[in-house]
């Protein structure tokens, strides 16, 4: 690799050879040619080396030190490396360009997460406000006299309690989501029979399904264990959210099906309903926090708008990804893969 020393030797050799040639033409003496060669070799070499080293490489090193002082740690060249580089100015220029575009990307990401944070804060405040104001309204009406009418009292107390239950659910979901995002919650993975887990979830949701005359079926019907390596509590949350959504948003007299399909390393799980479906333009947004397809309808059904965001996070914690396909008026299918447990 070229460095100031090599360049100096090369130039010195060139200049002293030409000088020696000229001396040879005038003075045909080997001694004079030798002295001339040596004199021009050392002076040219020394001068070139000094000029290169002090005026260029030293200057570049100074620029580099300044960059280091500015804490530009992303630069991938070291002082030693600079000494060996043939064109250090070009190299530093290239490095600075790479560094600048890296920083630009970081700034864009920071701006994006700042906007996200602001929107999230606004959404949270809005979501909290609704049940608080409702409960507050009922309680104040009771205090202002409605408490004396037994019928109104019971109705208002029930409504206030329902709002506070919604608030409780929202805060729980928010805490779970923020803990998952900050990595505070670790997935406690063990060998779990997913079939059994789904049967338990379905039993818990049976009453809600019966209220809407919705049938829930698990395929295959034979209760063979389906062993996967998951956090049982979190997987219960995933299945509850997805099956409950199928019931909540499904049509009266509708169907919700849970299907298990194996491949050689995984189990693929499908949660399918024949409800109203989700229009295509909403499909890639439903996993965002507080995103609802039909805002007022979803809220009336008691959802926090965080269910699918939580599902997505839990599955990411299991190195899996949720997918959705849906056709308006035909139904919706959510699916994901889990690694089989072989031990
Ligand atoms: P929520 O807690 O409000 O139910 P989710 O995050 O679980 O929120 O779902 C986000 C939105 O996606 C819902 O508000 C609803 O509009 C839509 N959605 C979810 N699952 C279904 C489904 N099975 N069928 C139709 N729409 C659905």
Short mmCIF file of C-alpha atoms and ligand atoms in Angstrom, two decimals:
data_model
loop_
_atom_site.label_atom_id
_atom_site.label_comp_id
_atom_site.label_asym_id
_atom_site.label_seq_id
_atom_site.Cartn_x
_atom_site.Cartn_y
_atom_site.Cartn_z
CA UNK A 1 0.00 0.00 0.00
CA UNK A 2 1.18 3.53 -0.75
CA UNK A 3 2.32 5.70 2.12
CA UNK A 4 4.38 8.92 2.34
CA UNK A 5 7.63 6.97 2.70
CA UNK A 6 7.07 4.84 -0.37
CA UNK A 7 6.01 7.82 -2.46
CA UNK A 8 9.14 9.73 -1.33
CA UNK A 9 11.45 6.80 -2.22
CA UNK A 10 9.79 6.36 -5.58
CA UNK A 11 10.06 10.07 -6.49
CA UNK A 12 13.64 10.25 -5.17
CA UNK A 13 14.62 7.28 -7.32
CA UNK A 14 13.06 8.86 -10.39
CA UNK A 15 14.64 12.27 -9.88
CA UNK A 16 18.09 10.91 -8.96
CA UNK A 17 18.09 8.55 -11.98
CA UNK A 18 17.33 11.42 -14.37
CA UNK A 19 19.91 13.64 -12.63
CA UNK A 20 22.56 10.85 -12.84
CA UNK A 21 21.83 10.40 -16.54
CA UNK A 22 22.42 14.11 -17.18
CA UNK A 23 25.66 14.07 -15.12
CA UNK A 24 26.83 11.01 -17.07
CA UNK A 25 26.40 12.91 -20.36
CA UNK A 26 28.58 15.82 -19.13
CA UNK A 27 31.03 14.18 -16.67
CA UNK A 28 31.84 10.62 -17.64
CA UNK A 29 33.02 9.74 -14.13
CA UNK A 30 31.34 7.03 -12.06
CA UNK A 31 32.26 8.76 -8.81
CA UNK A 32 30.67 12.07 -9.81
CA UNK A 33 27.55 10.23 -11.06
CA UNK A 34 27.40 8.27 -7.80
CA UNK A 35 27.75 11.40 -5.63
CA UNK A 36 25.16 13.20 -7.78
CA UNK A 37 22.79 10.22 -7.54
CA UNK A 38 23.15 10.00 -3.76
CA UNK A 39 22.80 13.76 -3.22
CA UNK A 40 19.68 14.09 -5.35
CA UNK A 41 18.20 10.83 -3.96
CA UNK A 42 18.46 11.95 -0.34
CA UNK A 43 17.42 15.58 -0.86
CA UNK A 44 14.45 14.72 -3.08
CA UNK A 45 13.41 11.82 -0.81
CA UNK A 46 13.64 13.90 2.34
CA UNK A 47 11.87 16.90 0.84
CA UNK A 48 9.06 14.84 -0.67
CA UNK A 49 8.60 12.92 2.54
CA UNK A 50 8.47 16.10 4.62
CA UNK A 51 6.04 17.80 2.25
CA UNK A 52 3.74 14.79 2.08
CA UNK A 53 3.94 13.91 5.73
CA UNK A 54 3.74 17.37 7.25
CA UNK A 55 1.53 19.15 4.77
CA UNK A 56 -0.88 16.43 3.73
CA UNK A 57 -0.88 13.39 6.03
CA UNK A 58 -0.38 15.50 9.17
CA UNK A 59 -3.18 17.82 8.08
CA UNK A 60 -5.47 14.85 7.40
CA UNK A 61 -4.62 13.40 10.79
CA UNK A 62 -5.54 16.73 12.36
CA UNK A 63 -8.89 16.70 10.52
CA UNK A 64 -9.42 13.15 11.72
CA UNK A 65 -8.63 14.09 15.33
CA UNK A 66 -11.14 16.95 15.11
CA UNK A 67 -13.76 14.51 13.81
CA UNK A 68 -13.00 12.19 16.71
CA UNK A 69 -13.31 15.11 19.14
CA UNK A 70 -16.74 15.76 17.64
CA UNK A 71 -17.56 12.20 18.73
CA UNK A 72 -18.12 10.96 15.21
CA UNK A 73 -17.59 7.42 16.36
CA UNK A 74 -19.33 5.91 13.34
CA UNK A 75 -16.22 6.46 11.20
CA UNK A 76 -14.61 3.16 10.36
CA UNK A 77 -11.05 4.42 9.73
CA UNK A 78 -8.30 4.71 12.29
CA UNK A 79 -5.30 7.06 12.42
CA UNK A 80 -2.98 4.18 11.55
CA UNK A 81 -5.10 3.30 8.56
CA UNK A 82 -4.96 6.89 7.28
CA UNK A 83 -1.16 6.79 7.16
CA UNK A 84 -1.38 3.84 4.80
CA UNK A 85 -4.13 5.18 2.53
CA UNK A 86 -2.94 6.56 -0.82
CA UNK A 87 -5.60 9.27 -1.00
CA UNK A 88 -6.66 10.00 2.58
CA UNK A 89 -8.68 13.07 1.65
CA UNK A 90 -10.85 11.05 -0.72
CA UNK A 91 -11.24 8.31 1.88
CA UNK A 92 -12.29 10.77 4.60
CA UNK A 93 -14.72 12.37 2.18
CA UNK A 94 -16.29 8.98 1.43
CA UNK A 95 -16.46 8.15 5.13
CA UNK A 96 -18.11 11.47 5.90
CA UNK A 97 -20.72 10.91 3.22
CA UNK A 98 -21.56 7.47 4.61
CA UNK A 99 -21.61 8.92 8.13
CA UNK A 100 -23.89 11.81 7.09
CA UNK A 101 -26.43 9.52 5.42
CA UNK A 102 -26.38 7.21 8.46
CA UNK A 103 -27.10 10.20 10.73
CA UNK A 104 -29.83 11.40 8.38
CA UNK A 105 -31.53 8.00 8.62
CA UNK A 106 -31.25 8.11 12.42
CA UNK A 107 -32.82 11.59 12.50
CA UNK A 108 -35.71 10.42 10.28
CA UNK A 109 -36.26 7.42 12.60
CA UNK A 110 -36.18 9.67 15.67
CA UNK A 111 -38.66 12.09 14.11
CA UNK A 112 -40.93 9.16 13.25
CA UNK A 113 -40.85 7.73 16.76
CA UNK A 114 -41.40 11.19 18.23
CA UNK A 115 -44.51 11.62 16.06
CA UNK A 116 -45.62 8.11 17.04
CA UNK A 117 -45.13 8.93 20.73
CA UNK A 118 -47.13 12.16 20.42
CA UNK A 119 -49.98 10.41 18.61
CA UNK A 120 -49.96 7.59 21.14
CA UNK A 121 -50.15 10.02 24.05
CA UNK A 122 -53.09 11.80 22.40
CA UNK A 123 -54.82 8.44 21.76
CA UNK A 124 -54.27 7.24 25.34
CA UNK A 125 -55.64 10.48 26.81
CA UNK A 126 -58.66 10.27 24.56
CA UNK A 127 -59.31 6.60 25.38
CA UNK A 128 -58.96 7.24 29.13
CA UNK A 129 -61.17 10.29 29.02
CA UNK A 130 -64.21 8.45 27.65
CA UNK A 131 -64.82 5.94 30.52
CA UNK A 132 -63.71 8.44 33.21
CA UNK A 133 -66.16 11.10 32.01
CA UNK A 134 -68.96 8.54 31.70
CA UNK A 135 -68.47 7.16 35.25
CA UNK A 136 -68.08 10.72 36.57
CA UNK A 137 -71.38 11.73 34.91
CA UNK A 138 -73.33 8.83 36.41
CA UNK A 139 -71.91 9.36 39.91
CA UNK A 140 -72.64 13.11 39.84
CA UNK A 141 -76.20 12.53 38.62
CA UNK A 142 -76.69 10.12 41.53
CA UNK A 143 -75.30 12.64 44.01
CA UNK A 144 -77.56 15.33 42.57
CA UNK A 145 -80.66 13.34 43.55
CA UNK A 146 -81.05 10.36 41.20
CA UNK A 147 -79.96 8.16 44.12
CA UNK A 148 -83.44 8.48 45.63
CA UNK A 149 -85.10 6.72 42.69
CA UNK A 150 -84.24 3.03 43.18
CA UNK A 151 -84.60 2.09 39.50
CA UNK A 152 -82.46 4.94 38.23
CA UNK A 153 -79.93 4.39 41.03
CA UNK A 154 -79.33 0.73 40.11
CA UNK A 155 -79.17 1.49 36.40
CA UNK A 156 -76.68 4.34 36.87
CA UNK A 157 -74.54 2.38 39.31
CA UNK A 158 -74.38 -0.49 36.82
CA UNK A 159 -73.38 1.90 34.03
CA UNK A 160 -70.72 3.56 36.20
CA UNK A 161 -69.34 0.12 37.12
CA UNK A 162 -69.26 -0.90 33.44
CA UNK A 163 -67.30 2.24 32.52
CA UNK A 164 -64.82 1.59 35.33
CA UNK A 165 -64.44 -2.06 34.25
CA UNK A 166 -63.64 -0.80 30.75
CA UNK A 167 -61.10 1.60 32.23
CA UNK A 168 -59.53 -1.23 34.21
CA UNK A 169 -59.28 -3.39 31.08
CA UNK A 170 -57.74 -0.52 29.13
CA UNK A 171 -55.10 0.20 31.78
CA UNK A 172 -54.21 -3.52 32.04
CA UNK A 173 -53.80 -3.75 28.26
CA UNK A 174 -51.71 -0.57 28.20
CA UNK A 175 -49.42 -1.84 30.95
CA UNK A 176 -49.01 -5.23 29.22
CA UNK A 177 -48.25 -3.55 25.90
CA UNK A 178 -45.73 -1.11 27.30
CA UNK A 179 -43.99 -3.87 29.29
CA UNK A 180 -43.76 -6.00 26.17
CA UNK A 181 -42.41 -3.10 24.13
CA UNK A 182 -39.78 -2.19 26.67
CA UNK A 183 -38.75 -5.86 26.87
CA UNK A 184 -39.69 -6.05 30.57
CA UNK A 185 -41.84 -9.10 29.97
CA UNK A 186 -39.93 -12.18 28.95
CA UNK A 187 -41.76 -15.07 27.38
CA UNK A 188 -41.71 -17.92 29.85
CA UNK A 189 -41.70 -20.75 27.31
CA UNK A 190 -42.48 -24.33 28.23
CA UNK A 191 -43.87 -27.36 26.46
CA UNK A 192 -47.61 -26.68 26.14
CA UNK A 193 -50.48 -28.69 24.65
CA UNK A 194 -52.04 -26.01 22.45
CA UNK A 195 -55.11 -28.13 21.73
CA UNK A 196 -55.95 -28.31 25.43
CA UNK A 197 -55.26 -24.58 25.82
CA UNK A 198 -57.67 -23.74 22.97
CA UNK A 199 -60.38 -26.01 24.42
CA UNK A 200 -60.10 -24.10 27.73
CA UNK A 201 -60.28 -20.71 25.96
CA UNK A 202 -63.36 -21.84 24.00
CA UNK A 203 -65.04 -22.98 27.24
CA UNK A 204 -64.41 -19.56 28.77
CA UNK A 205 -65.92 -17.80 25.76
CA UNK A 206 -68.85 -20.18 25.33
CA UNK A 207 -71.35 -17.92 27.07
CA UNK A 208 -70.55 -14.98 24.79
CA UNK A 209 -70.87 -17.23 21.73
CA UNK A 210 -74.22 -18.68 22.89
CA UNK A 211 -75.55 -15.13 23.41
CA UNK A 212 -75.02 -14.52 19.69
CA UNK A 213 -75.87 -18.08 18.63
CA UNK A 214 -72.36 -18.50 17.26
CA UNK A 215 -70.90 -22.00 16.99
CA UNK A 216 -67.21 -22.55 17.76
CA UNK A 217 -65.50 -25.62 16.26
CA UNK A 218 -61.96 -26.93 16.60
CA UNK A 219 -60.35 -28.95 13.76
CA UNK A 220 -59.16 -31.69 13.81
CA UNK A 221 -61.91 -32.84 16.11
CA UNK A 222 -59.95 -35.66 17.77
CA UNK A 223 -58.27 -34.23 20.84
CA UNK A 224 -54.69 -35.25 19.96
CA UNK A 225 -52.17 -33.14 21.89
CA UNK A 226 -50.50 -30.37 19.87
CA UNK A 227 -47.20 -29.72 21.56
CA UNK A 228 -45.57 -26.33 21.08
CA UNK A 229 -42.91 -24.47 23.01
CA UNK A 230 -44.69 -21.29 24.20
CA UNK A 231 -45.56 -19.04 27.13
CA UNK A 232 -48.90 -20.62 28.15
CA UNK A 233 -50.35 -17.47 29.75
CA UNK A 234 -49.47 -15.26 26.77
CA UNK A 235 -50.68 -17.83 24.26
CA UNK A 236 -53.98 -17.96 26.16
CA UNK A 237 -54.19 -14.16 25.65
CA UNK A 238 -53.53 -14.55 21.91
CA UNK A 239 -56.17 -17.24 21.41
CA UNK A 240 -58.70 -15.41 23.65
CA UNK A 241 -58.27 -12.16 21.71
CA UNK A 242 -58.59 -13.78 18.30
CA UNK A 243 -61.52 -16.07 19.14
CA UNK A 244 -63.29 -13.30 21.08
CA UNK A 245 -62.92 -10.97 18.08
CA UNK A 246 -64.50 -13.65 15.89
CA UNK A 247 -67.49 -13.70 18.25
CA UNK A 248 -67.61 -9.93 18.88
CA UNK A 249 -67.44 -8.87 15.26
CA UNK A 250 -69.10 -12.00 13.83
CA UNK A 251 -72.71 -12.20 12.65
CA UNK A 252 -75.52 -13.61 14.75
CA UNK A 253 -75.84 -17.37 13.99
CA UNK A 254 -72.32 -17.26 12.61
CA UNK A 255 -69.34 -19.64 12.88
CA UNK A 256 -65.89 -19.42 14.39
CA UNK A 257 -63.42 -22.18 13.54
CA UNK A 258 -59.99 -22.92 14.95
CA UNK A 259 -57.85 -25.09 12.68
CA UNK A 260 -54.48 -26.73 13.28
CA UNK A 261 -52.30 -27.73 10.34
CA UNK A 262 -48.89 -29.35 10.71
CA UNK A 263 -45.83 -29.10 8.51
CA UNK A 264 -42.56 -30.85 9.33
CA UNK A 265 -41.33 -28.22 11.83
CA UNK A 266 -44.37 -26.10 12.70
CA UNK A 267 -48.03 -26.03 13.58
CA UNK A 268 -50.01 -23.50 11.60
CA UNK A 269 -53.01 -22.12 13.48
CA UNK A 270 -56.03 -20.52 11.77
CA UNK A 271 -58.83 -18.61 13.50
CA UNK A 272 -61.59 -18.21 10.97
CA UNK A 273 -64.99 -16.53 11.10
CA UNK A 274 -67.76 -15.92 8.58
CA UNK A 275 -68.51 -12.43 9.87
CA UNK A 276 -68.68 -9.09 8.03
CA UNK A 277 -64.97 -9.12 7.12
CA UNK A 278 -62.53 -6.21 7.09
CA UNK A 279 -62.21 -3.91 4.04
CA UNK A 280 -58.81 -4.25 2.38
CA UNK A 281 -57.69 -0.67 3.10
CA UNK A 282 -57.85 -1.38 6.85
CA UNK A 283 -56.14 -4.76 6.81
CA UNK A 284 -52.57 -3.66 7.43
CA UNK A 285 -53.59 -1.13 10.08
CA UNK A 286 -55.68 -3.27 12.43
CA UNK A 287 -52.56 -4.31 14.37
CA UNK A 288 -51.81 -0.68 15.28
CA UNK A 289 -52.66 0.46 18.77
CA UNK A 290 -56.21 1.87 19.04
CA UNK A 291 -56.96 1.26 15.38
CA UNK A 292 -60.58 0.30 14.85
CA UNK A 293 -62.32 -0.34 11.56
CA UNK A 294 -65.68 1.03 12.63
CA UNK A 295 -64.78 3.32 15.47
CA UNK A 296 -68.09 3.65 17.30
CA UNK A 297 -69.27 0.07 16.63
CA UNK A 298 -66.05 -1.45 17.95
CA UNK A 299 -66.17 0.73 21.04
CA UNK A 300 -69.76 -0.24 21.74
CA UNK A 301 -68.60 -3.85 21.71
CA UNK A 302 -66.28 -3.06 24.56
CA UNK A 303 -62.92 -3.45 22.81
CA UNK A 304 -59.91 -1.46 23.98
CA UNK A 305 -58.48 -1.30 20.46
CA UNK A 306 -55.29 -2.86 21.81
CA UNK A 307 -56.14 -6.55 21.41
CA UNK A 308 -54.46 -7.17 18.05
CA UNK A 309 -51.45 -4.98 18.94
CA UNK A 310 -50.92 -7.23 21.98
CA UNK A 311 -51.37 -10.38 19.87
CA UNK A 312 -48.76 -9.12 17.40
CA UNK A 313 -46.26 -8.41 20.20
CA UNK A 314 -46.75 -11.75 21.92
CA UNK A 315 -46.27 -13.64 18.67
CA UNK A 316 -43.18 -11.56 17.87
CA UNK A 317 -41.88 -12.68 21.29
CA UNK A 318 -42.30 -16.26 20.00
CA UNK A 319 -40.50 -15.39 16.73
CA UNK A 320 -43.79 -15.69 14.88
CA UNK A 321 -45.87 -13.29 12.83
CA UNK A 322 -49.63 -12.85 12.61
CA UNK A 323 -51.26 -12.74 9.17
CA UNK A 324 -54.77 -11.79 8.21
CA UNK A 325 -56.90 -12.35 5.16
CA UNK A 326 -60.43 -11.08 4.85
CA UNK A 327 -63.26 -10.60 2.39
CA UNK A 328 -66.10 -8.20 3.08
CA UNK A 329 -69.33 -10.12 3.82
CA UNK A 330 -67.47 -13.45 3.71
CA UNK A 331 -65.34 -13.41 6.84
CA UNK A 332 -61.87 -13.05 8.31
CA UNK A 333 -59.03 -15.49 8.94
CA UNK A 334 -56.10 -14.82 11.25
CA UNK A 335 -53.17 -17.23 11.11
CA UNK A 336 -49.71 -17.77 12.57
CA UNK A 337 -47.07 -20.48 12.92
CA UNK A 338 -45.54 -21.98 16.04
CA UNK A 339 -42.54 -24.28 16.23
CA UNK A 340 -43.36 -27.85 17.20
CA UNK A 341 -41.91 -29.08 20.46
CA UNK A 342 -40.12 -32.39 19.84
CA UNK A 343 -38.93 -33.27 23.33
P1 LIG B 1 -60.69 -4.27 19.92
O1 LIG B 1 -60.10 -4.45 21.27
O2 LIG B 1 -61.38 -2.95 19.72
O3 LIG B 1 -61.49 -5.45 19.48
P2 LIG B 1 -58.55 -5.22 18.27
O4 LIG B 1 -57.16 -4.71 18.27
O5 LIG B 1 -58.78 -6.59 18.78
O6 LIG B 1 -59.42 -4.13 18.97
O7 LIG B 1 -59.08 -5.15 16.77
C1 LIG B 1 -58.90 -3.97 16.00
C2 LIG B 1 -60.06 -3.78 15.04
O8 LIG B 1 -60.01 -4.79 14.02
C3 LIG B 1 -61.40 -3.95 15.68
O9 LIG B 1 -61.85 -2.73 16.24
C4 LIG B 1 -62.30 -4.38 14.55
O10 LIG B 1 -62.75 -3.26 13.84
C5 LIG B 1 -61.33 -5.16 13.64
N1 LIG B 1 -61.44 -6.62 13.80
C6 LIG B 1 -60.65 -7.43 14.56
N2 LIG B 1 -61.01 -8.73 14.43
C7 LIG B 1 -62.05 -8.76 13.56
C8 LIG B 1 -62.85 -9.82 12.99
N3 LIG B 1 -62.68 -11.10 13.33
N4 LIG B 1 -63.82 -9.46 12.11
C9 LIG B 1 -64.00 -8.17 11.76
N5 LIG B 1 -63.28 -7.13 12.24
C10 LIG B 1 -62.32 -7.41 13.13
#
